[in-house]
Structure formats: structure tokens, C-alpha cells
Amino acid sequence: MKEQIVVIGNGMVGYKFCERLLEKDTQNKFQITSFCEEPRPAYDRVHLSSYFDGKTADDLLMAKIEWYEDNGITLHLGDKATIIDRKAKLVTSSKGITIPYDKLILATGSDAFVPPVPGIDKEGVFVYRTIEDLDKMLAYSKNVDHCVVIGGGLLGLEAAKAAQDMGLTTEVVEFAPRLMPRQVDDEGGEMLKNLIEDIGIKVNLNKATSNIAGEGKVTGMEFADDTSLTTDMIIVSAGIRPRDEIAREAGLTLGPRGGILVNDNLKTSDENIYAIGECALYNNMIYGLVAPGYTMADAVAEQLVGRDAEFKGADMSTKLKLLGTDVASFGDIEPKDSSVKHLRFNNPHSGVYKKIVVSADGEKLLGGVLVGDADEYGTLLQIYQNGMKLPEDPMTLILPANDDAQSGIGIGDLPDTAQICSCENVTKGDICSAIENGACSIGDLKSCTKAGTGCGGCMPLLTDLYKHQMAESGVEVSNALCEHFDMSRSEMYDLVRKTGIDNFATLLAKHGKGLGCEVCKPTAGSIFSTVFNRPILEHAPLQDTNDIYLANIQKDGTYSVIPRIPGGEITPDKLIVIGQVAKDFNLYTKITGGQRVDLLGARLNDLPKIWQILVDAGFESGHAYGKSLRTVKSCVGESWCRYGVGDSTALAILIEERYRGLRSPHKLKSAVSGCTRECAEAQSKDFGIIATEKGWNLYVCGNGGMKPRHADLLASDLDQETLIKYIDRFLMYYIKTAERLERTSTWMTKLDGGLEFLKDIVINDSLGINEELEAQMQHVVNTYECEWKNAINDPEKIKRFTHFNNSQAQDETVQFVLERDQIRPANEEEKLSVTI
Amino acid sequence: MYTQWHAVGKKTDFPQDLGTCVKVNDKQIAIYHLTDGNWYAVQNLCPHQKRMVLSRGLVGGDLEKPSVICPLHKRSFSLKDGQLLSESKDCDNIKTYPVKLENDLILIEV
């Protein structure tokens, strides 16, 4: 008969206890049952606010429901445990299930503390605790536009972020004279208040709410100082209250102000019942952070498998990002002892405040606060926790670093017992031994030690330690593309240029190993194309998605076709051809963002026929499928526009036709505007040109897309010849030195010496390579041919454009439905069934 | 369920290091002919998005563990046993079929 373990509560700590006990239960002697009041298993409450920026409830789960089944845990979801019969050792739930226990673990957590203010029960008042709370808020927020968060502590500021993410004008109301009164000091609180007000959230301090106004629904708030606020929604985040009602009913000893009293073994007043997490009162303290809860969970699991383990209290050090601002604090930040020294760095201009508290003799670090920049948190926490001796001038620890070596404390100085990850209690020693046992990446370390899998706050430290240990053992942290090639993209590019190797088999045999993969194959293919510029299909096996069929694969396995329309200029006859092709092949038609036409829903078998018609009408491939030049947008310029000062359309066509087909580390976009009104949006492109009265201005390394970056001005008032030279040099230097899939914008931010360095190369030939770069580009220009045309004229290549090798049938699993008079892929519910 | 061997084409119909889709009864099967001379056959349906695209995936991996990478979301599967190799375990493994070469004809057992 297995020992029956019942866990009441399946929050983060309840889950962690199950996980830990499973790990330690090597003899398989426990049967775990858990009651969970919420409708879903444990999820990550620490990152709850990410629910508002795209994470789903499923993304937040600590473990999927299958994990419980696979590990033999009986989980009663949506069923709250209500009665503990201590004599008979039984637990009964609200659904009437009764289960015997040998050992009972209370992990009931906490509720939001709702102050007893008149009117607090009105519609429009919410607490910020569960996913259901968030759903209710989301629904309510659609009809209101202002929200007040009561509570300026850690959770309150999280809630304020959530309210702001919901698109509400948000204010915070705090009873204390400063924000986060437990974690920061007055100056830190002041800095934090300024940073938060800068992003548009008003902060009201010293406010005691005396009444919530409104007829049924919230319309405002009144405060003890006779001031008031108008608002139509309130989130209460004024602290937590331990969930001790089931313990109270069962007659367990509670603290005078609630909380289930536990001893060093985390045992309650009943020998067989433990309490862990936010419901447990240890040494007069409720720990409202997840890390101590995890430590408690581990200590109880340890004892159940027969080993000694005590909880000795936990460090309340914390580092968080609130509303985009780093806040960290550790140790005693306001000691009563007046002989200690407070060292402060305060820069309102950059929004950074740091303070460390140092013992009177200057030897020991007692505590600290960091607001606005918490990069030193890892180092400071280690010094504090390990009682390490401070450097001669402790101020160097918080002054803006000019050089990492300055602080005098390196990761190498830490003792092996230093805790790196507090969520999972992983020490430096654990990580070093994992590295000695063959862990050779951050991913390896995360999976075998679990460090960095909790709040993620230790990742910078973990990365530093990893690099340090690797360097110690003489292993350089590799910039290798993948396991098949021990070189970076730019090294591979230089190698291909130098050796003239023009095929993957030779490259792999001489410089790589294995079969290659989705990283090195397309990289090599792209490099061969830039250097030798042979038709891409000669490297078909190297292409991972689109290039292999010279078209863009869509979600249903059909393809889209985009003919090149240089500069966005097109004749009516050509437009008619595109329309006719779309009609004949039943394609969905859409104008793209790049002044071209996209034809979607083409089947593999139809691609050659479609291209034949387009090529015959004078079109060519638009390379929308390649990591290569896409489009050069333009405005109508001086030909038509009353403001135009340059012929932007003509120049856009010239540039697009010059660089068409050029393969690069990532896609390249460009635009030409005929005047400073910038209608073609040239400053959001990899390279963009704007006409001036005196010539052309060249802007580089801009980006729309995921991380927008405004382009930088590289040179002004150029004549056309110089402009083309500069672009040649710029593009070829980028292709030579960028990493795989690195857009020019990212490449620029990483370039040592930045824009000035780049200007120096392109304009002053500081590296003496411009002639070479121009010649390389000229080769690409001279050897250009349309990839579609090349394919349809080659029976060997075109043979591959059928769905089946042994049948001319269409793929019947591709199905469309009509929407707004055009086709779109049928979704799973709309599709007829398919055999595999 | 009984199986039988089906001829699906000549050796030369299958270019090296690329996938090719064939139709057997009403099944779609992806066949790969690798540099090292080995042949593999797996279902053409990518279990992740339920689309018939695996034959268009890139092949790679190690000599001992060749894999195919789906062109839609880069899920990778072992060609030997159909196991999902990607870190995100959000779809099923794929089915594999025996392949043999007889007189330059490719046969698969379905």
C-alpha cells in the first residue's frame, strides 16, 4: 500500500511540491492526490501580466494536464477541499470526494486583501489574482476608459501595467508616503514614481481610501484627506491574506493575524499536516514571494523521503521589471544602526538610483536598492549573501561601469556555495559540476540544473558563469553556426570567397561534419548565390522553405506568386495580365505593402504554367521568397508631384533592377522619396534614398518590422554615380560581415564603432576594400538572370514542380472556401477528412 | 490490416537530398534519397499543422540520425523512426514505411 499524500492547493508552490516529491521518490512509495479550486492546473502567477501582451492561459501553465496523469498524480480540478477530519485523517471536497491521507500538505496560498472600505463591493471593483480575475477585468475594461489601482506595492504596479495594457488611463493610489515601501527607500521610491509617471501612470501617495462612490457601479473614490478621484474601474492590490480557513475549521493553530503557524520543519500544530507557501506563517512572517515557497516545498519533500530538512527563513531579495523599470532590493535597506554608511548614486537625468548599505568598517555589504538599472544586482547579491569582503572603494560597485573589471569582484571569486538561482536553489557549485559533466550550452544547464527556469532573473549571472567556466577550461564559447560547422556565417563567407568552394558537398567534406541542417544548408546556399550567382535551384537541397520552389509557401502548403514590379510602376496591359492569370488559376489577389501584387493559393503543379504566362508578358521573379532584395518603393516624384525635387520613380526602378536577385543574410528593402515629405518611407528601409535640391541623401540600416529602427544618414547631396557606388559598398560589406538572418538594423547596432566606422569604410575606404566590394557587386549585376525563366527552360528543374512523383493528380487535401468573393484556405472544421 | 510492396518509381526519379511525394492507394508518402545512399519513406502529412508538406522539407542531421525539417514551422522528425526531434513537443511522431531498391525500382511497403 502506497503512502497517501494529499496536497490541498495546486498553485505554483503546490505544483512545485508535487514535482519535487516525484523527483525524490525513487522507490515509488507515494501516491499523490491534489485538490485545485481553480478550473486549470497550476500556472505562473509571477508572470500573470504577460496574459495581456499575448501569452495564453496555456502558455502560463507550469505543466500541462498530461504531466499529472503521466506521473500518477490524481488532480481534482475545479474542486476545493473543504473539510479536514484530523482524527480519521480524511479530506473532503466541495464535490463530496473524501480521501484518506497519511501526510497532508496545505498549499492554499493567499487571497487579495480587500480593505473594508464602504462601497468596495460595487460593480467595477476587481482583485488581481487569477486568470479568471483577468478575464473579468478584460471584459469590463471594454466599456470604461479609466482605472485606479489601490496599492503601490509590487503587485499593484503589476496590476497597473495590466490596466495600461488594456488601454485604460491608469492611476495608482498608495497609502504609504512612497511606492513599494518594503523594497525601496525614499529616494528610490521617488525615482520609481518619476519613471512610472513618465510612461503616463499618475501616482497618488499618502492616500487612504474612505469611500467608493457610485450607484451600483463605481464612479469615483474619496480619500481621508477630503480629496477625490473620478474613475470607472478599480483594481485592489493592497496586499495578500493567507488562505487559512480550512486550517481554522480543523482547529490548527493560526497566527494572531492569520496564517497557519509552522515550525522549522514546516509542520503545523498537527504532526501529520504541513503548510507551505503564502498560507504558512513562519517566525511571524508570511513570505509573499515564490522562491521561499519553493524552498519550503523542497524541505517538506525532503522530509517525506526520510531526510532531515529545515526551513530557516528566506531572503526577501528580489529583482523585477515593473512597467519596464528595473527594481531590485536585497538585505536591510534602512537599518536602525546609525553607524552604517549609505552610499548613493542618483542620476535623475538617466532615471537611475542606486544605494548600498555598508557596515561601519567598510568590510561588509548589508543591503541595497537599485531602481532604473539593476545590472549589478547579481554581483551585489552574491557579495551580500556570501559575506564577501568589499573592495577598497565600495562605490565602484554602483558607479556606471566603464570596464567590468573595475568592480573588483568577478564571478570567479564567488564561493561554490553561492546561490545563483534562488527559485530553484541552484548554487555555483551545482552549475560548475554540470559543466564538468558535459553540459555545453545554456540550454543544457537549464535542463539539467533547472537554473534559470523560474523567474529568469538569474539568467545574466548564469550566462556569465557559463562563459567564465568555459573560458577557464580553455573552451571558447563558440559562435558556430550549428553542430555541423564550427564557424560563423561571416567566417563561412570569407572561406567560400577565399577557396572558391562552390558546392555544399565539398564544403561539408572539407570543413564540416554530418549531413547539415536547416541552419547551415540555407546559409551556405545563400553564400554560394552571392559569391557565384548561379541559379538558386542548382542548390535546391540547401533551401529550407521557399527558395526550393521559387515561391512563398503558405499555411496550407499552397504557394504565392509575386512578380517583380520595379519601383511599383506598371502598365495597364501588365496589370491586365496579372488579373487574367489570377482568374485563370483561381488565385486570391492582394496588393502587398511593397507596391506589388501577391497571387495566393497556387498549387505546385500550376507554378510553371503561371510563370510561363507572366514571363511571356515581360514579368520576372520578384524574389519575394528569397533572403534577397525585395522591392524598392517609390513615390511619383518630380514627374507628377508638385513638391518633387528628384525623379524618385526612375531612380527606384534603376536601383531595383541593379540589385534584383542579390542574396544576402536577410531580406533587403529599399525606397526612394522624391522630396523630404518622405512619402515612400525611405527611412524605414535597409537603405533608403531621399531627393534634395542638391542631389540624393542616402540613409542606411532602418527597419520597419518587429523592432522598428530609424535609418541613419550615411551621406548627403550625392550625384547618382556616387550614390550607386556607396550602395554597392554598403551592401557588400553587410553581406560579408553580418550573421545569419541578421537585418541591417541589428547588424548596425552591433557594429564596433557604429555609424562612424561604416561611414569611414564606405566613404573613405578605411579598410582599403572598396574596389573589391564594387567588383563583387558588379559580378552579381552582370550575371543576373530571372530564376523563374531559368527554371521553366530547364526540364530537369521543372520536373520537381508536381505534387506527386508518380501521378499527375492534384493534392486533394488542399481545400478552399470563399470569403469576400475570393478563395482562402479551409480551416480544420471546414475541411473534409483526410487519410494520412 | 495487411501490407504489400508497391513500386513507386525508378531510382532516377528521386533526386538526392531532396524529398519526393508519391501516391500509394489514397496515401501520400514522402520519400528521401540521401547522400549516403540510404532511402527513407514517411507520411507526407506534417502532424503539427496537418498539411501535406513533409516531402518539401529539408533533410539534415547526422549520419546516424537523419531528419526532415517541415517547411511550415521547422518541426524536425527522425527519418529512421519518425520521432519528433524538436524541442517543442507539440505534435505527434510520424509514421515511417519500409523502402527497398529492386532492379533500380523503388518499392515501399504500405
mmCIF file with all atom_site columns, N, CA and C in Angstrom, chain A residues 493-537:
data_model
loop_
_atom_site.group_PDB
_atom_site.id
_atom_site.type_symbol
_atom_site.label_atom_id
_atom_site.label_alt_id
_atom_site.label_comp_id
_atom_site.label_asym_id
_atom_site.label_entity_id
_atom_site.label_seq_id
_atom_site.pdbx_PDB_ins_code
_atom_site.Cartn_x
_atom_site.Cartn_y
_atom_site.Cartn_z
_atom_site.occupancy
_atom_site.B_iso_or_equiv
_atom_site.pdbx_formal_charge
_atom_site.auth_seq_id
_atom_site.auth_comp_id
_atom_site.auth_asym_id
_atom_site.auth_atom_id
_atom_site.pdbx_PDB_model_num
ATOM 1   N N  . TYR A 1 493 ? 31.517 32.767 -45.192 1.00 0.00 ? 493 TYR A N  1
ATOM 2   C CA . TYR A 1 493 ? 31.518 33.619 -46.387 1.00 0.00 ? 493 TYR A CA 1
ATOM 3   C C  . TYR A 1 493 ? 32.956 33.864 -46.858 1.00 0.00 ? 493 TYR A C  1
ATOM 4   N N  . ASP A 1 494 ? 33.816 34.232 -45.906 1.00 0.00 ? 494 ASP A N  1
ATOM 5   C CA . ASP A 1 494 ? 35.216 34.503 -46.256 1.00 0.00 ? 494 ASP A CA 1
ATOM 6   C C  . ASP A 1 494 ? 35.898 33.252 -46.796 1.00 0.00 ? 494 ASP A C  1
ATOM 7   N N  . LEU A 1 495 ? 35.567 32.107 -46.185 1.00 0.00 ? 495 LEU A N  1
ATOM 8   C CA . LEU A 1 495 ? 36.144 30.834 -46.620 1.00 0.00 ? 495 LEU A CA 1
ATOM 9   C C  . LEU A 1 495 ? 35.758 30.525 -48.067 1.00 0.00 ? 495 LEU A C  1
ATOM 10  N N  . VAL A 1 496 ? 34.474 30.723 -48.384 1.00 0.00 ? 496 VAL A N  1
ATOM 11  C CA . VAL A 1 496 ? 33.996 30.451 -49.742 1.00 0.00 ? 496 VAL A CA 1
ATOM 12  C C  . VAL A 1 496 ? 34.664 31.400 -50.744 1.00 0.00 ? 496 VAL A C  1
ATOM 13  N N  . ARG A 1 497 ? 34.750 32.681 -50.367 1.00 0.00 ? 497 ARG A N  1
ATOM 14  C CA . ARG A 1 497 ? 35.424 33.647 -51.239 1.00 0.00 ? 497 ARG A CA 1
ATOM 15  C C  . ARG A 1 497 ? 36.875 33.232 -51.485 1.00 0.00 ? 497 ARG A C  1
ATOM 16  N N  . LYS A 1 498 ? 37.549 32.800 -50.404 1.00 0.00 ? 498 LYS A N  1
ATOM 17  C CA . LYS A 1 498 ? 38.984 32.513 -50.473 1.00 0.00 ? 498 LYS A CA 1
ATOM 18  C C  . LYS A 1 498 ? 39.254 31.222 -51.246 1.00 0.00 ? 498 LYS A C  1
ATOM 19  N N  . THR A 1 499 ? 38.473 30.171 -50.950 1.00 0.00 ? 499 THR A N  1
ATOM 20  C CA . THR A 1 499 ? 38.793 28.861 -51.517 1.00 0.00 ? 499 THR A CA 1
ATOM 21  C C  . THR A 1 499 ? 38.094 28.610 -52.843 1.00 0.00 ? 499 THR A C  1
ATOM 22  N N  . GLY A 1 500 ? 37.002 29.374 -53.085 1.00 0.00 ? 500 GLY A N  1
ATOM 23  C CA . GLY A 1 500 ? 36.271 29.129 -54.321 1.00 0.00 ? 500 GLY A CA 1
ATOM 24  C C  . GLY A 1 500 ? 35.415 27.865 -54.276 1.00 0.00 ? 500 GLY A C  1
ATOM 25  N N  . ILE A 1 501 ? 35.266 27.260 -53.101 1.00 0.00 ? 501 ILE A N  1
ATOM 26  C CA . ILE A 1 501 ? 34.377 26.095 -52.985 1.00 0.00 ? 501 ILE A CA 1
ATOM 27  C C  . ILE A 1 501 ? 32.966 26.553 -53.356 1.00 0.00 ? 501 ILE A C  1
ATOM 28  N N  . ASP A 1 502 ? 32.333 25.837 -54.294 1.00 0.00 ? 502 ASP A N  1
ATOM 29  C CA . ASP A 1 502 ? 31.032 26.330 -54.766 1.00 0.00 ? 502 ASP A CA 1
ATOM 30  C C  . ASP A 1 502 ? 29.917 25.310 -54.607 1.00 0.00 ? 502 ASP A C  1
ATOM 31  N N  . ASN A 1 503 ? 30.161 24.275 -53.795 1.00 0.00 ? 503 ASN A N  1
ATOM 32  C CA . ASN A 1 503 ? 29.070 23.325 -53.553 1.00 0.00 ? 503 ASN A CA 1
ATOM 33  C C  . ASN A 1 503 ? 29.130 22.807 -52.130 1.00 0.00 ? 503 ASN A C  1
ATOM 34  N N  . PHE A 1 504 ? 27.980 22.389 -51.643 1.00 0.00 ? 504 PHE A N  1
ATOM 35  C CA . PHE A 1 504 ? 27.856 22.029 -50.230 1.00 0.00 ? 504 PHE A CA 1
ATOM 36  C C  . PHE A 1 504 ? 28.612 20.747 -49.890 1.00 0.00 ? 504 PHE A C  1
ATOM 37  N N  . ALA A 1 505 ? 28.596 19.800 -50.813 1.00 0.00 ? 505 ALA A N  1
ATOM 38  C CA . ALA A 1 505 ? 29.251 18.517 -50.526 1.00 0.00 ? 505 ALA A CA 1
ATOM 39  C C  . ALA A 1 505 ? 30.725 18.736 -50.194 1.00 0.00 ? 505 ALA A C  1
ATOM 40  N N  . THR A 1 506 ? 31.405 19.551 -51.011 1.00 0.00 ? 506 THR A N  1
ATOM 41  C CA . THR A 1 506 ? 32.827 19.810 -50.771 1.00 0.00 ? 506 THR A CA 1
ATOM 42  C C  . THR A 1 506 ? 33.014 20.585 -49.469 1.00 0.00 ? 506 THR A C  1
ATOM 43  N N  . LEU A 1 507 ? 32.160 21.593 -49.265 1.00 0.00 ? 507 LEU A N  1
ATOM 44  C CA . LEU A 1 507 ? 32.268 22.419 -48.056 1.00 0.00 ? 507 LEU A CA 1
ATOM 45  C C  . LEU A 1 507 ? 32.120 21.542 -46.814 1.00 0.00 ? 507 LEU A C  1
ATOM 46  N N  . LEU A 1 508 ? 31.151 20.637 -46.868 1.00 0.00 ? 508 LEU A N  1
ATOM 47  C CA . LEU A 1 508 ? 30.880 19.761 -45.727 1.00 0.00 ? 508 LEU A CA 1
ATOM 48  C C  . LEU A 1 508 ? 32.035 18.783 -45.526 1.00 0.00 ? 508 LEU A C  1
ATOM 49  N N  . ALA A 1 509 ? 32.511 18.210 -46.610 1.00 0.00 ? 509 ALA A N  1
ATOM 50  C CA . ALA A 1 509 ? 33.580 17.216 -46.507 1.00 0.00 ? 509 ALA A CA 1
ATOM 51  C C  . ALA A 1 509 ? 34.856 17.850 -45.967 1.00 0.00 ? 509 ALA A C  1
ATOM 52  N N  . LYS A 1 510 ? 35.164 19.073 -46.423 1.00 0.00 ? 510 LYS A N  1
ATOM 53  C CA . LYS A 1 510 ? 36.431 19.690 -46.028 1.00 0.00 ? 510 LYS A CA 1
ATOM 54  C C  . LYS A 1 510 ? 36.354 20.451 -44.712 1.00 0.00 ? 510 LYS A C  1
ATOM 55  N N  . HIS A 1 511 ? 35.194 21.021 -44.417 1.00 0.00 ? 511 HIS A N  1
ATOM 56  C CA . HIS A 1 511 ? 35.138 21.942 -43.263 1.00 0.00 ? 511 HIS A CA 1
ATOM 57  C C  . HIS A 1 511 ? 34.007 21.664 -42.287 1.00 0.00 ? 511 HIS A C  1
ATOM 58  N N  . GLY A 1 512 ? 33.223 20.604 -42.533 1.00 0.00 ? 512 GLY A N  1
ATOM 59  C CA . GLY A 1 512 ? 32.087 20.362 -41.636 1.00 0.00 ? 512 GLY A CA 1
ATOM 60  C C  . GLY A 1 512 ? 31.947 18.901 -41.298 1.00 0.00 ? 512 GLY A C  1
ATOM 61  N N  . LYS A 1 513 ? 30.800 18.553 -40.733 1.00 0.00 ? 513 LYS A N  1
ATOM 62  C CA . LYS A 1 513 ? 30.548 17.134 -40.443 1.00 0.00 ? 513 LYS A CA 1
ATOM 63  C C  . LYS A 1 513 ? 29.050 16.843 -40.480 1.00 0.00 ? 513 LYS A C  1
ATOM 64  N N  . GLY A 1 514 ? 28.688 15.568 -40.519 1.00 0.00 ? 514 GLY A N  1
ATOM 65  C CA . GLY A 1 514 ? 27.275 15.179 -40.544 1.00 0.00 ? 514 GLY A CA 1
ATOM 66  C C  . GLY A 1 514 ? 26.639 15.453 -41.898 1.00 0.00 ? 514 GLY A C  1
ATOM 67  N N  . LEU A 1 515 ? 25.334 15.675 -41.881 1.00 0.00 ? 515 LEU A N  1
ATOM 68  C CA . LEU A 1 515 ? 24.600 15.869 -43.131 1.00 0.00 ? 515 LEU A CA 1
ATOM 69  C C  . LEU A 1 515 ? 24.236 17.329 -43.368 1.00 0.00 ? 515 LEU A C  1
ATOM 70  N N  . GLY A 1 516 ? 24.459 18.178 -42.374 1.00 0.00 ? 516 GLY A N  1
ATOM 71  C CA . GLY A 1 516 ? 23.989 19.561 -42.490 1.00 0.00 ? 516 GLY A CA 1
ATOM 72  C C  . GLY A 1 516 ? 22.583 19.668 -41.938 1.00 0.00 ? 516 GLY A C  1
ATOM 73  N N  . CYS A 1 517 ? 22.064 20.901 -41.811 1.00 0.00 ? 517 CYS A N  1
ATOM 74  C CA . CYS A 1 517 ? 20.743 21.071 -41.209 1.00 0.00 ? 517 CYS A CA 1
ATOM 75  C C  . CYS A 1 517 ? 20.092 22.339 -41.719 1.00 0.00 ? 517 CYS A C  1
ATOM 76  N N  . GLU A 1 518 ? 18.950 22.680 -41.111 1.00 0.00 ? 518 GLU A N  1
ATOM 77  C CA . GLU A 1 518 ? 18.188 23.837 -41.588 1.00 0.00 ? 518 GLU A CA 1
ATOM 78  C C  . GLU A 1 518 ? 18.889 25.151 -41.289 1.00 0.00 ? 518 GLU A C  1
ATOM 79  N N  . VAL A 1 519 ? 20.009 25.101 -40.546 1.00 0.00 ? 519 VAL A N  1
ATOM 80  C CA . VAL A 1 519 ? 20.763 26.325 -40.298 1.00 0.00 ? 519 VAL A CA 1
ATOM 81  C C  . VAL A 1 519 ? 21.889 26.470 -41.313 1.00 0.00 ? 519 VAL A C  1
ATOM 82  N N  . CYS A 1 520 ? 22.760 25.449 -41.400 1.00 0.00 ? 520 CYS A N  1
ATOM 83  C CA . CYS A 1 520 ? 23.946 25.618 -42.242 1.00 0.00 ? 520 CYS A CA 1
ATOM 84  C C  . CYS A 1 520 ? 23.655 25.472 -43.735 1.00 0.00 ? 520 CYS A C  1
ATOM 85  N N  . LYS A 1 521 ? 22.652 24.652 -44.082 1.00 0.00 ? 521 LYS A N  1
ATOM 86  C CA . LYS A 1 521 ? 22.400 24.456 -45.515 1.00 0.00 ? 521 LYS A CA 1
ATOM 87  C C  . LYS A 1 521 ? 21.916 25.750 -46.207 1.00 0.00 ? 521 LYS A C  1
ATOM 88  N N  . PRO A 1 522 ? 20.843 26.380 -45.696 1.00 0.00 ? 522 PRO A N  1
ATOM 89  C CA . PRO A 1 522 ? 20.414 27.623 -46.353 1.00 0.00 ? 522 PRO A CA 1
ATOM 90  C C  . PRO A 1 522 ? 21.493 28.710 -46.287 1.00 0.00 ? 522 PRO A C  1
ATOM 91  N N  . THR A 1 523 ? 22.274 28.728 -45.193 1.00 0.00 ? 523 THR A N  1
ATOM 92  C CA . THR A 1 523 ? 23.344 29.726 -45.082 1.00 0.00 ? 523 THR A CA 1
ATOM 93  C C  . THR A 1 523 ? 24.360 29.530 -46.199 1.00 0.00 ? 523 THR A C  1
ATOM 94  N N  . ALA A 1 524 ? 24.787 28.289 -46.380 1.00 0.00 ? 524 ALA A N  1
ATOM 95  C CA . ALA A 1 524 ? 25.761 28.000 -47.437 1.00 0.00 ? 524 ALA A CA 1
ATOM 96  C C  . ALA A 1 524 ? 25.144 28.319 -48.803 1.00 0.00 ? 524 ALA A C  1
ATOM 97  N N  . GLY A 1 525 ? 23.875 27.953 -48.989 1.00 0.00 ? 525 GLY A N  1
ATOM 98  C CA . GLY A 1 525 ? 23.202 28.223 -50.260 1.00 0.00 ? 525 GLY A CA 1
ATOM 99  C C  . GLY A 1 525 ? 23.194 29.702 -50.576 1.00 0.00 ? 525 GLY A C  1
ATOM 100 N N  . SER A 1 526 ? 22.900 30.510 -49.556 1.00 0.00 ? 526 SER A N  1
ATOM 101 C CA . SER A 1 526 ? 22.846 31.956 -49.736 1.00 0.00 ? 526 SER A CA 1
ATOM 102 C C  . SER A 1 526 ? 24.231 32.505 -50.091 1.00 0.00 ? 526 SER A C  1
ATOM 103 N N  . ILE A 1 527 ? 25.255 31.974 -49.417 1.00 0.00 ? 527 ILE A N  1
ATOM 104 C CA . ILE A 1 527 ? 26.621 32.447 -49.684 1.00 0.00 ? 527 ILE A CA 1
ATOM 105 C C  . ILE A 1 527 ? 27.048 32.076 -51.114 1.00 0.00 ? 527 ILE A C  1
ATOM 106 N N  . PHE A 1 528 ? 26.782 30.828 -51.511 1.00 0.00 ? 528 PHE A N  1
ATOM 107 C CA . PHE A 1 528 ? 27.130 30.438 -52.888 1.00 0.00 ? 528 PHE A CA 1
ATOM 108 C C  . PHE A 1 528 ? 26.444 31.364 -53.893 1.00 0.00 ? 528 PHE A C  1
ATOM 109 N N  . SER A 1 529 ? 25.184 31.720 -53.600 1.00 0.00 ? 529 SER A N  1
ATOM 110 C CA . SER A 1 529 ? 24.446 32.569 -54.537 1.00 0.00 ? 529 SER A CA 1
ATOM 111 C C  . SER A 1 529 ? 25.057 33.954 -54.629 1.00 0.00 ? 529 SER A C  1
ATOM 112 N N  . THR A 1 530 ? 25.432 34.526 -53.467 1.00 0.00 ? 530 THR A N  1
ATOM 113 C CA . THR A 1 530 ? 26.019 35.870 -53.509 1.00 0.00 ? 530 THR A CA 1
ATOM 114 C C  . THR A 1 530 ? 27.342 35.836 -54.263 1.00 0.00 ? 530 THR A C  1
ATOM 115 N N  . VAL A 1 531 ? 28.162 34.834 -53.952 1.00 0.00 ? 531 VAL A N  1
ATOM 116 C CA . VAL A 1 531 ? 29.524 34.817 -54.481 1.00 0.00 ? 531 VAL A CA 1
ATOM 117 C C  . VAL A 1 531 ? 29.547 34.419 -55.962 1.00 0.00 ? 531 VAL A C  1
ATOM 118 N N  . PHE A 1 532 ? 28.792 33.358 -56.319 1.00 0.00 ? 532 PHE A N  1
ATOM 119 C CA . PHE A 1 532 ? 28.880 32.855 -57.695 1.00 0.00 ? 532 PHE A CA 1
ATOM 120 C C  . PHE A 1 532 ? 27.657 33.221 -58.537 1.00 0.00 ? 532 PHE A C  1
ATOM 121 N N  . ASN A 1 533 ? 26.554 33.536 -57.850 1.00 0.00 ? 533 ASN A N  1
ATOM 122 C CA . ASN A 1 533 ? 25.320 33.964 -58.516 1.00 0.00 ? 533 ASN A CA 1
ATOM 123 C C  . ASN A 1 533 ? 24.841 33.009 -59.603 1.00 0.00 ? 533 ASN A C  1
ATOM 124 N N  . ARG A 1 534 ? 24.847 31.716 -59.275 1.00 0.00 ? 534 ARG A N  1
ATOM 125 C CA . ARG A 1 534 ? 24.231 30.765 -60.201 1.00 0.00 ? 534 ARG A CA 1
ATOM 126 C C  . ARG A 1 534 ? 22.774 30.580 -59.787 1.00 0.00 ? 534 ARG A C  1
ATOM 127 N N  . PRO A 1 535 ? 21.925 30.121 -60.717 1.00 0.00 ? 535 PRO A N  1
ATOM 128 C CA . PRO A 1 535 ? 20.502 29.990 -60.372 1.00 0.00 ? 535 PRO A CA 1
ATOM 129 C C  . PRO A 1 535 ? 20.305 29.185 -59.095 1.00 0.00 ? 535 PRO A C  1
ATOM 130 N N  . ILE A 1 536 ? 19.422 29.673 -58.281 1.00 0.00 ? 536 ILE A N  1
ATOM 131 C CA . ILE A 1 536 ? 19.259 29.132 -56.926 1.00 0.00 ? 536 ILE A CA 1
ATOM 132 C C  . ILE A 1 536 ? 18.890 27.657 -56.932 1.00 0.00 ? 536 ILE A C  1
ATOM 133 N N  . LEU A 1 537 ? 18.183 27.198 -57.955 1.00 0.00 ? 537 LEU A N  1
ATOM 134 C CA . LEU A 1 537 ? 17.736 25.806 -57.957 1.00 0.00 ? 537 LEU A CA 1
ATOM 135 C C  . LEU A 1 537 ? 18.885 24.826 -58.163 1.00 0.00 ? 537 LEU A C  1
#
